[in-house]
Coordinates of C-alpha atoms in Angstrom, one line a residue:
X1 CA 118.7 74.7 119.4
X2 CA 122.5 74.6 119.2
X3 CA 124.6 76.6 121.7
X4 CA 127.1 78.8 120.0
X5 CA 129.5 80.2 122.7
X6 CA 131.6 82.1 120.1
X7 CA 128.7 84.3 119.4
X8 CA 128.8 85.8 122.9
X9 CA 131.8 87.7 121.9
X10 CA 130.5 89.0 118.6
X11 CA 129.3 92.4 119.8
X12 CA 130.8 94.3 122.8
X13 CA 131.3 97.8 124.0
X14 CA 129.3 100.5 122.3
X15 CA 126.9 98.1 120.7
X16 CA 126.3 95.9 123.7
X17 CA 123.0 97.6 124.5
X18 CA 121.7 96.8 121.0
X19 CA 122.9 93.2 121.0
X20 CA 122.7 92.2 117.3
X21 CA 123.8 88.6 117.6
X22 CA 122.4 85.8 119.6
X23 CA 124.0 83.1 121.7
X24 CA 121.8 80.6 119.9
X25 CA 121.3 79.7 116.3
X26 CA 118.2 77.9 115.2
X27 CA 118.5 74.7 113.2
X28 CA 116.6 74.3 109.9
X29 CA 116.3 70.6 108.9
X30 CA 116.9 69.9 105.2
X31 CA 116.6 66.5 103.6
X32 CA 118.5 65.9 100.4
X33 CA 120.5 63.3 98.4
X34 CA 123.5 65.4 97.4
X35 CA 126.3 63.4 99.0
X36 CA 129.2 63.3 96.4
X37 CA 132.3 65.5 96.7
X38 CA 131.1 68.0 94.2
X39 CA 127.6 68.0 95.5
X40 CA 128.8 68.5 99.0
X41 CA 130.9 71.5 98.0
X42 CA 127.8 73.0 96.4
X43 CA 125.6 72.4 99.5
X44 CA 128.3 74.0 101.6
X45 CA 127.5 77.3 99.8
X46 CA 123.9 77.1 101.0
X47 CA 125.1 76.3 104.5
X48 CA 127.3 79.3 104.5
X49 CA 124.6 81.5 103.2
X50 CA 122.1 80.4 105.8
X51 CA 124.7 80.7 108.5
X52 CA 125.2 84.3 107.5
X53 CA 121.5 84.9 108.3
X54 CA 122.0 83.5 111.8
X55 CA 120.7 79.9 111.2
X56 CA 122.2 76.5 111.0
X57 CA 121.5 74.0 108.2
X58 CA 120.6 70.7 110.0
X59 CA 121.8 68.1 107.4
X60 CA 119.6 65.0 106.7
X61 CA 121.6 63.6 103.8
X62 CA 120.4 60.4 102.2
X63 CA 122.7 58.6 99.8
X64 CA 120.2 57.9 97.0
X65 CA 117.2 59.8 95.6
X66 CA 114.9 56.8 95.8
X67 CA 115.9 56.2 99.5
X68 CA 115.4 59.9 100.2
X69 CA 111.9 59.8 98.7
X70 CA 110.9 56.8 100.8
X71 CA 112.2 58.4 104.0
X72 CA 110.4 61.6 103.2
X73 CA 107.1 59.8 102.5
X74 CA 107.5 58.0 105.9
X75 CA 108.2 61.3 107.7
X76 CA 105.2 63.0 106.2
X77 CA 102.9 60.1 107.1
X78 CA 104.2 60.3 110.7
X79 CA 103.4 64.0 110.8
X80 CA 107.0 64.9 111.2
X81 CA 108.3 66.3 107.9
X82 CA 111.6 68.2 107.5
X83 CA 111.3 71.9 106.9
X84 CA 112.6 71.4 103.4
X85 CA 113.3 68.4 101.2
X86 CA 115.0 68.0 97.8
X87 CA 112.6 67.2 94.9
X88 CA 113.0 67.0 91.2
X89 CA 110.6 65.5 88.7
X90 CA 108.4 64.0 91.5
X91 CA 107.1 67.4 92.6
X92 CA 103.4 66.7 92.0
X93 CA 103.5 63.5 94.0
X94 CA 104.2 65.7 97.0
X95 CA 102.1 68.7 96.1
X96 CA 98.8 66.7 95.9
X97 CA 98.4 67.5 99.6
X98 CA 98.9 71.3 99.5
X99 CA 97.6 71.8 103.1
X100 CA 100.9 70.2 104.3
X101 CA 103.1 72.6 102.4
X102 CA 104.5 75.9 103.7
X103 CA 103.4 79.0 101.8
X104 CA 106.4 81.0 100.6
X105 CA 104.6 83.9 99.0
X106 CA 105.8 86.4 101.5
X107 CA 109.4 85.6 100.8
X108 CA 108.7 85.5 97.1
X109 CA 107.2 89.0 97.2
X110 CA 110.1 90.3 99.3
X111 CA 112.7 88.8 97.0
X112 CA 110.7 89.7 93.8
X113 CA 110.6 86.1 92.4
X114 CA 107.8 87.0 90.0
X115 CA 110.3 89.3 88.2
X116 CA 113.5 87.2 88.4
X117 CA 112.1 83.8 87.7
X118 CA 110.8 83.0 84.2
X119 CA 107.1 82.0 84.0
X120 CA 107.8 78.3 83.3
X121 CA 110.1 78.1 86.4
X122 CA 107.4 79.9 88.4
X123 CA 104.9 77.3 87.3
X124 CA 107.1 74.6 88.6
X125 CA 107.7 76.4 91.9
X126 CA 104.0 76.7 92.5
X127 CA 103.3 73.1 91.7
X128 CA 99.7 73.7 90.8
X129 CA 98.9 75.1 94.2
X130 CA 98.6 78.8 93.2
X131 CA 101.3 79.6 95.8
X132 CA 105.1 79.4 96.0
X133 CA 105.8 76.1 97.8
X134 CA 109.0 75.0 96.0
X135 CA 112.4 76.8 95.7
X136 CA 114.3 75.9 92.5
X137 CA 118.0 75.4 93.3
X138 CA 119.5 74.5 90.0
X139 CA 119.0 74.9 86.3
X140 CA 120.6 72.0 84.4
X141 CA 120.6 72.3 80.6
X142 CA 119.8 69.1 78.7
X143 CA 119.9 70.3 75.0
X144 CA 123.7 69.9 74.8
X145 CA 125.7 68.1 72.2
X146 CA 129.1 67.2 73.6
X147 CA 131.7 66.9 70.8
X148 CA 135.2 65.7 70.6
X149 CA 137.4 68.3 69.1
X150 CA 140.1 65.7 68.1
X151 CA 137.4 63.6 66.3
X152 CA 136.1 66.7 64.5
X153 CA 139.6 67.5 63.3
X154 CA 140.1 64.0 62.0
X155 CA 137.0 64.5 59.9
X156 CA 138.2 67.8 58.5
X157 CA 135.8 70.0 60.6
X158 CA 136.3 72.5 63.4
X159 CA 132.8 73.7 64.3
X160 CA 129.7 72.0 65.8
X161 CA 127.0 71.0 63.3
X162 CA 124.2 73.6 63.1
X163 CA 121.7 71.3 61.4
X164 CA 120.9 67.6 61.6
X165 CA 121.9 67.3 57.9
X166 CA 125.3 68.7 58.8
X167 CA 125.6 66.2 61.7
X168 CA 124.7 63.2 59.6
X169 CA 127.3 64.2 57.0
X170 CA 129.9 64.1 59.8
X171 CA 128.4 60.9 61.1
X172 CA 128.9 59.2 57.8
X173 CA 132.6 60.4 57.7
X174 CA 133.1 59.2 61.3
X175 CA 131.8 55.8 60.5
X176 CA 134.2 55.4 57.6
X177 CA 137.1 56.7 59.8
X178 CA 136.4 54.2 62.5
X179 CA 135.0 56.8 64.9
X180 CA 131.8 56.1 66.7
X181 CA 129.3 58.7 65.3
X182 CA 127.2 58.8 68.5
X183 CA 127.9 57.6 72.0
X184 CA 124.5 56.2 72.9
X185 CA 123.4 55.3 76.4
X186 CA 120.5 53.3 77.7
X187 CA 117.0 54.0 79.0
X188 CA 116.5 57.6 80.3
X189 CA 119.4 58.8 78.2
X190 CA 117.5 57.7 75.1
X191 CA 114.4 59.6 76.3
X192 CA 116.5 62.7 76.9
X193 CA 118.0 62.5 73.4
X194 CA 114.6 62.2 71.8
X195 CA 113.2 65.2 73.7
X196 CA 116.0 67.4 72.6
X197 CA 115.4 66.5 69.0
X198 CA 111.7 67.2 69.4
X199 CA 112.4 70.5 71.1
X200 CA 114.4 71.4 68.1
X201 CA 111.8 70.4 65.5
X202 CA 108.8 71.8 67.3
X203 CA 110.0 74.9 69.1
X204 CA 109.0 75.9 72.6
X205 CA 105.3 76.7 72.1
X206 CA 104.4 73.6 70.2
X207 CA 106.5 71.4 72.4
X208 CA 104.8 72.7 75.5
X209 CA 101.4 72.1 74.0
X210 CA 102.3 68.5 73.2
X211 CA 104.0 67.6 76.5
X212 CA 102.5 69.9 79.1
X213 CA 99.0 70.2 77.8
X214 CA 98.5 66.9 76.1
X215 CA 97.4 68.5 72.8
X216 CA 96.7 65.8 70.2
X217 CA 97.3 68.1 67.3
X218 CA 100.7 69.1 68.5
X219 CA 101.6 65.5 69.5
X220 CA 100.8 64.1 66.1
X221 CA 102.1 67.1 64.1
X222 CA 104.5 67.0 61.2
X223 CA 107.1 68.4 63.5
X224 CA 106.7 65.5 65.9
X225 CA 106.9 63.0 63.0
X226 CA 110.1 64.8 61.9
X227 CA 111.6 64.3 65.4
X228 CA 111.0 60.6 65.2
X229 CA 112.4 60.4 61.7
X230 CA 115.6 62.1 63.0
X231 CA 115.7 59.8 66.0
X232 CA 115.4 56.8 63.7
X233 CA 118.3 57.9 61.5
X234 CA 120.4 58.6 64.6
X235 CA 119.7 55.1 65.8
X236 CA 121.3 53.7 62.6
X237 CA 124.6 55.3 63.7
X238 CA 124.5 53.9 67.3
X239 CA 126.2 50.7 68.3
X240 CA 124.7 47.7 70.2
X241 CA 126.4 49.0 73.3
X242 CA 123.8 51.7 73.6
X243 CA 121.4 49.1 75.1
X244 CA 123.5 48.6 78.2
X245 CA 125.8 51.6 78.4
X246 CA 125.5 54.1 81.3
X247 CA 125.5 57.8 80.6
X248 CA 128.9 58.4 82.2
X249 CA 130.4 55.5 80.1
X250 CA 129.0 57.1 77.0
X251 CA 130.5 60.4 78.1
X252 CA 133.9 58.7 78.5
X253 CA 133.9 57.6 74.9
X254 CA 133.7 61.3 73.8
X255 CA 136.4 62.2 76.4
X256 CA 138.7 59.5 74.9
X257 CA 138.0 60.8 71.4
X258 CA 136.5 57.3 70.5
X259 CA 133.1 58.8 69.7
X260 CA 132.2 62.0 67.8
X261 CA 129.4 63.2 70.0
X262 CA 126.9 62.6 72.9
X263 CA 123.6 64.3 73.7
X264 CA 123.5 64.7 77.5
X265 CA 122.7 67.2 80.2
X266 CA 125.3 69.7 81.5
X267 CA 126.1 67.4 84.4
X268 CA 128.4 65.6 81.9
X269 CA 130.7 68.6 82.2
X270 CA 131.9 67.1 85.5
X271 CA 133.2 64.0 83.7
X272 CA 135.2 66.2 81.3
X273 CA 136.5 68.3 84.2
X274 CA 137.6 65.2 86.1
X275 CA 139.5 64.1 83.0
X276 CA 141.1 67.5 82.9
X277 CA 139.6 68.4 79.6
X278 CA 139.0 72.0 78.7
X279 CA 135.9 73.5 76.8
X280 CA 136.6 74.7 73.3
X281 CA 140.0 73.1 73.4
X282 CA 139.3 69.4 74.0
X283 CA 135.5 69.4 73.6
X284 CA 132.6 71.5 72.4
X285 CA 129.4 72.0 74.4
X286 CA 127.1 73.0 71.6
X287 CA 123.3 73.4 71.4
X288 CA 121.5 70.4 69.8
X289 CA 120.7 71.3 66.2
X290 CA 117.5 73.3 66.1
X291 CA 117.7 74.4 69.7
X292 CA 120.1 77.4 69.3
X293 CA 119.2 80.3 71.5
X294 CA 116.8 78.0 73.4
X295 CA 117.1 76.2 76.7
X296 CA 115.7 72.9 77.8
X297 CA 116.1 72.4 81.5
X298 CA 115.8 70.1 84.5
X299 CA 115.8 71.5 88.0
X300 CA 116.6 70.3 91.4
X301 CA 114.5 72.1 94.0
X302 CA 113.5 72.1 97.7
X303 CA 109.8 71.7 98.7
X304 CA 108.9 73.3 102.0
X305 CA 106.6 71.7 104.6
X306 CA 104.6 72.9 107.5
X307 CA 106.1 71.7 110.8
X308 CA 105.3 72.0 114.5
X309 CA 107.5 75.1 114.8
X310 CA 105.7 78.3 115.5
X311 CA 108.6 80.5 114.5
X312 CA 109.1 80.2 110.8
X313 CA 111.9 82.7 110.5
X314 CA 114.6 80.1 110.0
X315 CA 112.6 78.2 107.4
X316 CA 111.9 81.4 105.4
X317 CA 115.6 82.4 105.7
X318 CA 116.4 79.1 104.1
X319 CA 114.0 79.8 101.2
X320 CA 115.6 83.2 100.7
X321 CA 119.2 81.8 100.9
X322 CA 118.6 79.1 98.2
X323 CA 117.7 81.8 95.6
X324 CA 120.0 84.5 96.9
X325 CA 121.8 86.0 93.9
X326 CA 125.3 85.7 95.3
X327 CA 124.9 82.4 96.9
X328 CA 123.5 81.0 93.7
X329 CA 126.6 81.9 91.7
X330 CA 128.9 80.1 94.2
X331 CA 126.6 77.1 94.4
X332 CA 126.3 76.9 90.6
X333 CA 130.1 76.9 90.1
X334 CA 130.4 73.9 92.4
X335 CA 127.3 72.1 91.1
X336 CA 127.9 72.7 87.4
X337 CA 124.5 74.2 86.9
X338 CA 123.3 77.8 86.3
X339 CA 121.2 80.1 88.5
X340 CA 117.4 79.9 88.1
X341 CA 117.1 83.6 88.5
X342 CA 117.6 85.9 85.5
X343 CA 119.7 88.7 87.1
X344 CA 122.8 86.8 88.3
X345 CA 126.4 87.7 87.3
X346 CA 127.8 84.5 85.9
X347 CA 131.1 86.0 84.6
X348 CA 133.0 83.8 87.1
X349 CA 131.5 80.6 85.7
X350 CA 133.0 78.4 83.0
X351 CA 132.4 79.0 79.3
X352 CA 129.8 76.2 78.9
X353 CA 127.9 77.6 81.9
X354 CA 128.0 81.1 80.5
X355 CA 126.7 79.9 77.2
X356 CA 124.0 77.9 78.9
X357 CA 122.9 81.0 81.0
X358 CA 122.9 83.2 77.9
X359 CA 120.5 80.8 76.1
X360 CA 118.4 80.5 79.3
X361 CA 117.9 84.3 79.3
X362 CA 117.3 84.3 75.5
X363 CA 114.8 81.5 75.8
X364 CA 113.0 83.2 78.6
X365 CA 112.4 86.2 76.4
X366 CA 111.6 84.4 73.2
X367 CA 109.4 81.6 74.6
X368 CA 112.1 79.0 73.7
X369 CA 112.6 78.0 77.3
X370 CA 111.0 74.7 78.4
X371 CA 111.5 72.3 81.2
X372 CA 111.4 68.5 81.1
X373 CA 107.8 67.2 81.1
X374 CA 108.8 65.1 84.1
X375 CA 108.6 68.4 86.1
X376 CA 105.0 69.1 85.1
X377 CA 103.1 65.9 84.4
X378 CA 102.2 62.8 86.4
X379 CA 104.9 60.1 86.4
X380 CA 102.6 57.6 84.7
X381 CA 102.2 59.8 81.7
X382 CA 105.9 60.5 81.4
X383 CA 106.7 56.8 81.7
X384 CA 104.1 55.9 79.0
X385 CA 105.8 58.3 76.6
X386 CA 109.2 56.8 77.5
X387 CA 107.9 53.3 76.7
X388 CA 107.0 54.5 73.2
X389 CA 110.3 56.3 72.7
X390 CA 112.3 53.2 73.7
X391 CA 110.2 50.8 71.7
X392 CA 110.6 53.0 68.6
X393 CA 114.4 53.0 69.0
X394 CA 114.5 49.2 69.4
X395 CA 112.1 48.4 66.6
X396 CA 113.1 49.6 63.2
X397 CA 109.7 48.4 61.8
X398 CA 107.8 51.0 63.8
X399 CA 107.1 54.0 61.6
X400 CA 107.2 57.6 62.8
X401 CA 103.5 57.9 62.0
X402 CA 102.7 55.0 64.3
X403 CA 104.9 56.4 67.0
X404 CA 103.1 59.7 67.2
X405 CA 99.8 57.9 67.4
X406 CA 101.1 55.9 70.3
X407 CA 102.5 59.1 71.9
X408 CA 99.0 60.7 71.7
X409 CA 97.5 57.6 73.4
X410 CA 100.2 57.7 76.1
X411 CA 99.2 61.3 76.8
X412 CA 96.0 59.9 78.4
X413 CA 97.9 58.1 81.1
X414 CA 98.1 59.5 84.6

């Protein structure tokens, strides 16, 4: 408990008999890895929201996600978990012991989460337990093609390509003009690029069958073969630097107008903002061809644990705060994401965020809203798929037909 002397003065006179504020504010411990300047500004919105409910956010900030996961595992093994901890794609690693998780169904019912969260987001928030145990904090869009406006103009174009044929026509012109057609980046950035292509060729339903349900027919379908064929052609326009380049270095090439485009999540927006570049003036944030009116997302979230505390009011207030409609808008503005709930007013967010949210809502209605498989399947399976994707990119002799067979085999991994 933390003594708050200022609160003793909060209600006096006529309302003294019905004292509505307390001299004490309960701490709610939250473990996370958001430690950069922009991330800290976003977390501050959650702290303010929780404070308004009469509770203090007790910060357990760890500088790297891997270090946070290790510390969290240790705390759980010691029987002393935090009340909430940040998670992302590793959700099922924590949810395999559901008896250690706090049940958030009461808050979810009160806040109407079943109505304001799309089914695929609800699926993640329940983590296979049948109950809400996770609160999504961000929706980051991954199916974004970031395009240099200056490079486009040099190629005699002004609009983002709507199809892959249109893009490859531009890529050929870029190559002849001495502009890098695609700013490629290593490892997980290659995985991300392939998945956006596959989402575009397969659509939401078939993509989900392949990557959520492990359906062999979907995984080896003509649409999946087409995705690998596009991925192969894209690789012919990438330079050798792709093998070692980091995602932010690739983004910088587009910012400097040295590269035509990059496929990357909306966190790249922060790099453009830092360089004082404006959307629709200096760069375009367009949907990857084939994914228009759809949304492919990654989410950061907080998983809630049972603790030795008997009074769960503070913990439940935290869950409510994270998904509070107004808090979410302020948080999203600082974080560069969009709200997970479908009833937020995002008119104050930037143009790219508004476009992202519009497609998030459209995808939720049409079935063209999917999350990264990392959110829903065991890490071993996801890693096995990534091995195939990276091997295909590196080996021009591997056919698309061979690749989909290997992907189907990788679906058996756990």
